[in-house]
PDB file of N, CA, C and O in Angstrom, chain B, residues numbered from 101:
ATOM      1  N   MET B 101       7.156 -10.259 -18.251  1.00  0.00           N
ATOM      2  CA  MET B 101       5.872 -10.098 -17.497  1.00  0.00           C
ATOM      3  C   MET B 101       5.851 -11.213 -16.485  1.00  0.00           C
ATOM      4  O   MET B 101       6.179 -12.362 -16.781  1.00  0.00           O
ATOM      5  N   PHE B 102       5.452 -10.841 -15.264  1.00  0.00           N
ATOM      6  CA  PHE B 102       5.290 -11.821 -14.266  1.00  0.00           C
ATOM      7  C   PHE B 102       3.891 -12.128 -14.016  1.00  0.00           C
ATOM      8  O   PHE B 102       3.026 -11.271 -14.194  1.00  0.00           O
ATOM      9  N   ASN B 103       3.614 -13.333 -13.602  1.00  0.00           N
ATOM     10  CA  ASN B 103       2.232 -13.836 -13.364  1.00  0.00           C
ATOM     11  C   ASN B 103       1.938 -13.913 -11.809  1.00  0.00           C
ATOM     12  O   ASN B 103       1.320 -14.865 -11.331  1.00  0.00           O
ATOM     13  N   THR B 104       2.415 -12.859 -11.045  1.00  0.00           N
ATOM     14  CA  THR B 104       2.333 -12.932  -9.604  1.00  0.00           C
ATOM     15  C   THR B 104       1.387 -11.886  -9.043  1.00  0.00           C
ATOM     16  O   THR B 104       1.164 -11.832  -7.834  1.00  0.00           O
ATOM     17  N   GLY B 105       0.815 -11.032  -9.936  1.00  0.00           N
ATOM     18  CA  GLY B 105      -0.049  -9.975  -9.418  1.00  0.00           C
ATOM     19  C   GLY B 105       0.691  -8.782  -8.903  1.00  0.00           C
ATOM     20  O   GLY B 105       0.058  -7.869  -8.375  1.00  0.00           O
ATOM     21  N   GLN B 106       1.992  -8.730  -9.024  1.00  0.00           N
ATOM     22  CA  GLN B 106       2.724  -7.594  -8.535  1.00  0.00           C
ATOM     23  C   GLN B 106       2.618  -6.440  -9.458  1.00  0.00           C
ATOM     24  O   GLN B 106       2.328  -6.582 -10.645  1.00  0.00           O
ATOM     25  N   ILE B 107       2.870  -5.225  -8.867  1.00  0.00           N
ATOM     26  CA  ILE B 107       2.812  -3.992  -9.569  1.00  0.00           C
ATOM     27  C   ILE B 107       4.232  -3.302  -9.437  1.00  0.00           C
ATOM     28  O   ILE B 107       4.760  -3.192  -8.330  1.00  0.00           O
ATOM     29  N   THR B 108       4.800  -2.868 -10.524  1.00  0.00           N
ATOM     30  CA  THR B 108       6.055  -2.105 -10.471  1.00  0.00           C
ATOM     31  C   THR B 108       5.731  -0.640 -10.566  1.00  0.00           C
ATOM     32  O   THR B 108       5.084  -0.176 -11.504  1.00  0.00           O
ATOM     33  N   LEU B 109       6.213   0.094  -9.541  1.00  0.00           N
ATOM     34  CA  LEU B 109       6.058   1.533  -9.442  1.00  0.00           C
ATOM     35  C   LEU B 109       7.313   2.191  -9.990  1.00  0.00           C
ATOM     36  O   LEU B 109       8.412   1.654  -9.848  1.00  0.00           O
ATOM     37  N   PRO B 110       7.149   3.393 -10.640  1.00  0.00           N
ATOM     38  CA  PRO B 110       8.316   4.052 -11.164  1.00  0.00           C
ATOM     39  C   PRO B 110       9.263   4.377 -10.073  1.00  0.00           C
ATOM     40  O   PRO B 110       8.838   4.693  -8.962  1.00  0.00           O
ATOM     41  N   LYS B 111      10.669   4.308 -10.370  1.00  0.00           N
ATOM     42  CA  LYS B 111      11.647   4.638  -9.422  1.00  0.00           C
ATOM     43  C   LYS B 111      11.479   6.058  -8.957  1.00  0.00           C
ATOM     44  O   LYS B 111      11.786   6.326  -7.795  1.00  0.00           O
ATOM     45  N   ALA B 112      11.030   6.973  -9.744  1.00  0.00           N
ATOM     46  CA  ALA B 112      10.774   8.365  -9.402  1.00  0.00           C
ATOM     47  C   ALA B 112       9.852   8.522  -8.248  1.00  0.00           C
ATOM     48  O   ALA B 112      10.075   9.366  -7.380  1.00  0.00           O
ATOM     49  N   TRP B 113       8.738   7.667  -8.212  1.00  0.00           N
ATOM     50  CA  TRP B 113       7.799   7.694  -7.197  1.00  0.00           C
ATOM     51  C   TRP B 113       8.465   7.144  -5.872  1.00  0.00           C
ATOM     52  O   TRP B 113       8.334   7.759  -4.813  1.00  0.00           O
ATOM     53  N   ARG B 114       9.164   5.999  -5.959  1.00  0.00           N
ATOM     54  CA  ARG B 114       9.803   5.452  -4.762  1.00  0.00           C
ATOM     55  C   ARG B 114      10.810   6.447  -4.210  1.00  0.00           C
ATOM     56  O   ARG B 114      10.907   6.614  -2.994  1.00  0.00           O
ATOM     57  N   SER B 115      11.550   7.098  -5.066  1.00  0.00           N
ATOM     58  CA  SER B 115      12.555   8.120  -4.596  1.00  0.00           C
ATOM     59  C   SER B 115      11.905   9.353  -4.007  1.00  0.00           C
ATOM     60  O   SER B 115      12.328   9.872  -2.973  1.00  0.00           O
ATOM     61  N   LYS B 116      10.882   9.804  -4.678  1.00  0.00           N
ATOM     62  CA  LYS B 116      10.198  11.044  -4.255  1.00  0.00           C
ATOM     63  C   LYS B 116       9.679  10.907  -2.769  1.00  0.00           C
ATOM     64  O   LYS B 116       9.790  11.846  -1.981  1.00  0.00           O
ATOM     65  N   TYR B 117       9.139   9.767  -2.438  1.00  0.00           N
ATOM     66  CA  TYR B 117       8.589   9.543  -1.122  1.00  0.00           C
ATOM     67  C   TYR B 117       9.544   8.838  -0.109  1.00  0.00           C
ATOM     68  O   TYR B 117       9.230   8.648   1.066  1.00  0.00           O
ATOM     69  N   ASN B 118      10.761   8.458  -0.670  1.00  0.00           N
ATOM     70  CA  ASN B 118      11.747   7.842   0.123  1.00  0.00           C
ATOM     71  C   ASN B 118      11.293   6.595   0.855  1.00  0.00           C
ATOM     72  O   ASN B 118      11.587   6.391   2.033  1.00  0.00           O
ATOM     73  N   THR B 119      10.537   5.735   0.091  1.00  0.00           N
ATOM     74  CA  THR B 119       9.990   4.474   0.660  1.00  0.00           C
ATOM     75  C   THR B 119       9.898   3.454  -0.410  1.00  0.00           C
ATOM     76  O   THR B 119       9.807   3.775  -1.595  1.00  0.00           O
ATOM     77  N   GLN B 120       9.922   2.196   0.010  1.00  0.00           N
ATOM     78  CA  GLN B 120       9.623   1.104  -0.886  1.00  0.00           C
ATOM     79  C   GLN B 120       8.268   0.482  -0.638  1.00  0.00           C
ATOM     80  O   GLN B 120       7.904  -0.521  -1.252  1.00  0.00           O
ATOM     81  N   ASN B 121       7.495   1.118   0.313  1.00  0.00           N
ATOM     82  CA  ASN B 121       6.177   0.562   0.812  1.00  0.00           C
ATOM     83  C   ASN B 121       5.089   1.511   0.347  1.00  0.00           C
ATOM     84  O   ASN B 121       5.154   2.721   0.563  1.00  0.00           O
ATOM     85  N   PHE B 122       4.097   0.937  -0.289  1.00  0.00           N
ATOM     86  CA  PHE B 122       2.976   1.674  -0.754  1.00  0.00           C
ATOM     87  C   PHE B 122       1.676   0.863  -0.467  1.00  0.00           C
ATOM     88  O   PHE B 122       1.685  -0.364  -0.566  1.00  0.00           O
ATOM     89  N   LEU B 123       0.643   1.503  -0.137  1.00  0.00           N
ATOM     90  CA  LEU B 123      -0.680   0.965   0.121  1.00  0.00           C
ATOM     91  C   LEU B 123      -1.593   1.094  -1.035  1.00  0.00           C
ATOM     92  O   LEU B 123      -1.838   2.214  -1.484  1.00  0.00           O
ATOM     93  N   ALA B 124      -2.125   0.005  -1.560  1.00  0.00           N
ATOM     94  CA  ALA B 124      -3.053   0.094  -2.695  1.00  0.00           C
ATOM     95  C   ALA B 124      -4.523  -0.187  -2.249  1.00  0.00           C
ATOM     96  O   ALA B 124      -4.852  -1.212  -1.651  1.00  0.00           O
ATOM     97  N   GLU B 125      -5.360   0.804  -2.591  1.00  0.00           N
ATOM     98  CA  GLU B 125      -6.798   0.680  -2.142  1.00  0.00           C
ATOM     99  C   GLU B 125      -7.678   0.883  -3.361  1.00  0.00           C
ATOM    100  O   GLU B 125      -7.450   1.794  -4.157  1.00  0.00           O
ATOM    101  N   GLU B 126      -8.694   0.024  -3.504  1.00  0.00           N
ATOM    102  CA  GLU B 126      -9.576   0.059  -4.557  1.00  0.00           C
ATOM    103  C   GLU B 126     -10.604   1.131  -4.222  1.00  0.00           C
ATOM    104  O   GLU B 126     -11.131   1.120  -3.110  1.00  0.00           O
ATOM    105  N   THR B 127     -10.916   2.057  -5.129  1.00  0.00           N
ATOM    106  CA  THR B 127     -11.934   3.087  -4.961  1.00  0.00           C
ATOM    107  C   THR B 127     -12.879   3.062  -6.181  1.00  0.00           C
ATOM    108  O   THR B 127     -12.625   2.358  -7.158  1.00  0.00           O
ATOM    109  N   PRO B 128     -13.959   3.833  -6.105  1.00  0.00           N
ATOM    110  CA  PRO B 128     -14.892   3.801  -7.269  1.00  0.00           C
ATOM    111  C   PRO B 128     -14.217   4.408  -8.457  1.00  0.00           C
ATOM    112  O   PRO B 128     -14.613   4.056  -9.568  1.00  0.00           O
ATOM    113  N   GLU B 129     -13.196   5.322  -8.354  1.00  0.00           N
ATOM    114  CA  GLU B 129     -12.534   5.948  -9.369  1.00  0.00           C
ATOM    115  C   GLU B 129     -11.381   5.145  -9.999  1.00  0.00           C
ATOM    116  O   GLU B 129     -10.895   5.464 -11.084  1.00  0.00           O
ATOM    117  N   GLY B 130     -10.948   4.058  -9.251  1.00  0.00           N
ATOM    118  CA  GLY B 130      -9.833   3.247  -9.668  1.00  0.00           C
ATOM    119  C   GLY B 130      -8.954   2.819  -8.464  1.00  0.00           C
ATOM    120  O   GLY B 130      -9.438   2.710  -7.338  1.00  0.00           O
ATOM    121  N   LEU B 131      -7.644   2.578  -8.736  1.00  0.00           N
ATOM    122  CA  LEU B 131      -6.773   2.098  -7.695  1.00  0.00           C
ATOM    123  C   LEU B 131      -6.047   3.380  -7.148  1.00  0.00           C
ATOM    124  O   LEU B 131      -5.480   4.168  -7.905  1.00  0.00           O
ATOM    125  N   LEU B 132      -6.096   3.531  -5.848  1.00  0.00           N
ATOM    126  CA  LEU B 132      -5.420   4.563  -5.119  1.00  0.00           C
ATOM    127  C   LEU B 132      -4.186   4.024  -4.535  1.00  0.00           C
ATOM    128  O   LEU B 132      -4.258   3.093  -3.734  1.00  0.00           O
ATOM    129  N   ILE B 133      -3.020   4.554  -4.885  1.00  0.00           N
ATOM    130  CA  ILE B 133      -1.706   4.152  -4.357  1.00  0.00           C
ATOM    131  C   ILE B 133      -1.175   5.195  -3.456  1.00  0.00           C
ATOM    132  O   ILE B 133      -1.026   6.338  -3.888  1.00  0.00           O
ATOM    133  N   THR B 134      -0.863   4.875  -2.179  1.00  0.00           N
ATOM    134  CA  THR B 134      -0.464   5.859  -1.242  1.00  0.00           C
ATOM    135  C   THR B 134       0.829   5.358  -0.608  1.00  0.00           C
ATOM    136  O   THR B 134       0.900   4.218  -0.149  1.00  0.00           O
ATOM    137  N   PRO B 135       1.868   6.230  -0.583  1.00  0.00           N
ATOM    138  CA  PRO B 135       3.122   5.859   0.018  1.00  0.00           C
ATOM    139  C   PRO B 135       2.987   5.604   1.575  1.00  0.00           C
ATOM    140  O   PRO B 135       2.183   6.254   2.243  1.00  0.00           O
ATOM    141  N   ILE B 136       3.755   4.689   2.093  1.00  0.00           N
ATOM    142  CA  ILE B 136       3.791   4.485   3.539  1.00  0.00           C
ATOM    143  C   ILE B 136       5.191   4.953   3.950  1.00  0.00           C
ATOM    144  O   ILE B 136       6.166   4.282   3.613  1.00  0.00           O
ATOM    145  N   THR B 137       5.327   6.044   4.642  1.00  0.00           N
ATOM    146  CA  THR B 137       6.695   6.579   4.927  1.00  0.00           C
ATOM    147  C   THR B 137       7.083   6.070   6.313  1.00  0.00           C
ATOM    148  O   THR B 137       6.259   5.517   7.042  1.00  0.00           O
ATOM    149  N   ALA B 138       8.330   6.263   6.654  1.00  0.00           N
ATOM    150  CA  ALA B 138       8.891   5.878   8.034  1.00  0.00           C
ATOM    151  C   ALA B 138       8.118   6.477   9.144  1.00  0.00           C
ATOM    152  O   ALA B 138       8.053   5.856  10.206  1.00  0.00           O
ATOM    153  N   LYS B 139       7.521   7.624   9.011  1.00  0.00           N
ATOM    154  CA  LYS B 139       6.705   8.280   9.963  1.00  0.00           C
ATOM    155  C   LYS B 139       5.385   7.579  10.184  1.00  0.00           C
ATOM    156  O   LYS B 139       4.764   7.793  11.226  1.00  0.00           O
ATOM    157  N   GLU B 140       4.957   6.818   9.335  1.00  0.00           N
ATOM    158  CA  GLU B 140       3.629   6.127   9.313  1.00  0.00           C
ATOM    159  C   GLU B 140       3.855   4.657   9.454  1.00  0.00           C
ATOM    160  O   GLU B 140       3.472   3.900   8.562  1.00  0.00           O
ATOM    161  N   THR B 141       4.472   4.197  10.557  1.00  0.00           N
ATOM    162  CA  THR B 141       4.673   2.802  10.769  1.00  0.00           C
ATOM    163  C   THR B 141       3.350   2.113  11.126  1.00  0.00           C
ATOM    164  O   THR B 141       2.534   2.650  11.875  1.00  0.00           O
ATOM    165  N   ALA B 142       3.161   0.913  10.570  1.00  0.00           N
ATOM    166  CA  ALA B 142       1.905   0.181  10.847  1.00  0.00           C
ATOM    167  C   ALA B 142       1.984  -0.376  12.215  1.00  0.00           C
ATOM    168  O   ALA B 142       3.023  -0.865  12.660  1.00  0.00           O
ATOM    169  N   SER B 143       0.878  -0.299  12.876  1.00  0.00           N
ATOM    170  CA  SER B 143       0.813  -0.797  14.237  1.00  0.00           C
ATOM    171  C   SER B 143       0.321  -2.257  14.289  1.00  0.00           C
ATOM    172  O   SER B 143       0.657  -2.958  15.243  1.00  0.00           O
ATOM    173  N   ALA B 144      -0.443  -2.736  13.325  1.00  0.00           N
ATOM    174  CA  ALA B 144      -0.919  -4.072  13.297  1.00  0.00           C
ATOM    175  C   ALA B 144      -1.571  -4.427  11.956  1.00  0.00           C
ATOM    176  O   ALA B 144      -2.217  -3.600  11.312  1.00  0.00           O
ATOM    177  N   TYR B 145      -1.384  -5.624  11.584  1.00  0.00           N
ATOM    178  CA  TYR B 145      -2.002  -6.220  10.467  1.00  0.00           C
ATOM    179  C   TYR B 145      -3.211  -6.998  10.877  1.00  0.00           C
ATOM    180  O   TYR B 145      -3.176  -7.739  11.860  1.00  0.00           O
ATOM    181  N   TYR B 146      -4.305  -6.838  10.123  1.00  0.00           N
ATOM    182  CA  TYR B 146      -5.543  -7.569  10.459  1.00  0.00           C
ATOM    183  C   TYR B 146      -6.054  -8.371   9.234  1.00  0.00           C
ATOM    184  O   TYR B 146      -5.786  -8.004   8.089  1.00  0.00           O
ATOM    185  N   GLU B 147      -6.753  -9.411   9.485  1.00  0.00           N
ATOM    186  CA  GLU B 147      -7.367 -10.215   8.445  1.00  0.00           C
ATOM    187  C   GLU B 147      -8.517 -11.016   9.053  1.00  0.00           C
ATOM    188  O   GLU B 147      -8.375 -11.638  10.105  1.00  0.00           O
ATOM    189  N   ASN B 148      -9.685 -10.985   8.351  1.00  0.00           N
ATOM    190  CA  ASN B 148     -10.790 -11.846   8.694  1.00  0.00           C
ATOM    191  C   ASN B 148     -11.436 -12.294   7.467  1.00  0.00           C
ATOM    192  O   ASN B 148     -10.910 -12.057   6.380  1.00  0.00           O
ATOM    193  N   ARG B 149     -12.593 -12.955   7.566  1.00  0.00           N
ATOM    194  CA  ARG B 149     -13.204 -13.567   6.309  1.00  0.00           C
ATOM    195  C   ARG B 149     -13.552 -12.519   5.301  1.00  0.00           C
ATOM    196  O   ARG B 149     -13.476 -12.829   4.112  1.00  0.00           O
ATOM    197  N   GLU B 150     -13.937 -11.272   5.652  1.00  0.00           N
ATOM    198  CA  GLU B 150     -14.394 -10.295   4.689  1.00  0.00           C
ATOM    199  C   GLU B 150     -13.315  -9.394   4.179  1.00  0.00           C
ATOM    200  O   GLU B 150     -13.436  -8.872   3.071  1.00  0.00           O
ATOM    201  N   GLU B 151     -12.204  -9.173   4.977  1.00  0.00           N
ATOM    202  CA  GLU B 151     -11.241  -8.113   4.552  1.00  0.00           C
ATOM    203  C   GLU B 151      -9.855  -8.353   5.271  1.00  0.00           C
ATOM    204  O   GLU B 151      -9.749  -9.184   6.173  1.00  0.00           O
ATOM    205  N   PHE B 152      -8.856  -7.625   4.853  1.00  0.00           N
ATOM    206  CA  PHE B 152      -7.584  -7.622   5.504  1.00  0.00           C
ATOM    207  C   PHE B 152      -6.952  -6.281   5.285  1.00  0.00           C
ATOM    208  O   PHE B 152      -7.348  -5.533   4.391  1.00  0.00           O
ATOM    209  N   GLY B 153      -5.970  -5.974   6.099  1.00  0.00           N
ATOM    210  CA  GLY B 153      -5.371  -4.648   6.007  1.00  0.00           C
ATOM    211  C   GLY B 153      -4.429  -4.340   7.106  1.00  0.00           C
ATOM    212  O   GLY B 153      -3.947  -5.235   7.800  1.00  0.00           O
ATOM    213  N   ILE B 154      -4.147  -3.022   7.283  1.00  0.00           N
ATOM    214  CA  ILE B 154      -3.175  -2.569   8.270  1.00  0.00           C
ATOM    215  C   ILE B 154      -3.774  -1.475   9.062  1.00  0.00           C
ATOM    216  O   ILE B 154      -4.240  -0.492   8.486  1.00  0.00           O
ATOM    217  N   TYR B 155      -3.791  -1.589  10.397  1.00  0.00           N
ATOM    218  CA  TYR B 155      -4.216  -0.484  11.215  1.00  0.00           C
ATOM    219  C   TYR B 155      -3.115   0.548  11.379  1.00  0.00           C
ATOM    220  O   TYR B 155      -1.980   0.179  11.679  1.00  0.00           O
ATOM    221  N   PHE B 156      -3.398   1.781  11.200  1.00  0.00           N
ATOM    222  CA  PHE B 156      -2.391   2.815  11.436  1.00  0.00           C
ATOM    223  C   PHE B 156      -2.782   3.650  12.641  1.00  0.00           C
ATOM    224  O   PHE B 156      -3.971   3.888  12.854  1.00  0.00           O
ATOM    225  N   PRO B 157      -1.785   4.120  13.466  1.00  0.00           N
ATOM    226  CA  PRO B 157      -2.117   4.982  14.526  1.00  0.00           C
ATOM    227  C   PRO B 157      -2.562   6.308  14.044  1.00  0.00           C
ATOM    228  O   PRO B 157      -2.088   6.773  13.008  1.00  0.00           O
ATOM    229  N   GLU B 158      -3.469   6.956  14.759  1.00  0.00           N
ATOM    230  CA  GLU B 158      -3.968   8.281  14.265  1.00  0.00           C
ATOM    231  C   GLU B 158      -3.280   9.403  15.018  1.00  0.00           C
ATOM    232  O   GLU B 158      -3.551  10.576  14.761  1.00  0.00           O
TER     233      GLU B 158
END
């Protein structure tokens, strides 16, 4: 067990979506984990006092 806050996702998930990059978002129902595929490259990272994240092109 690591004390770094990291999450290990099953290899089947990583292989299914052909990516090593996933976005985790807290929702009222729990943690939503979404794959970030090569087609969805991030355009910019942002961070301020209230939040941080990645802007994606629409």
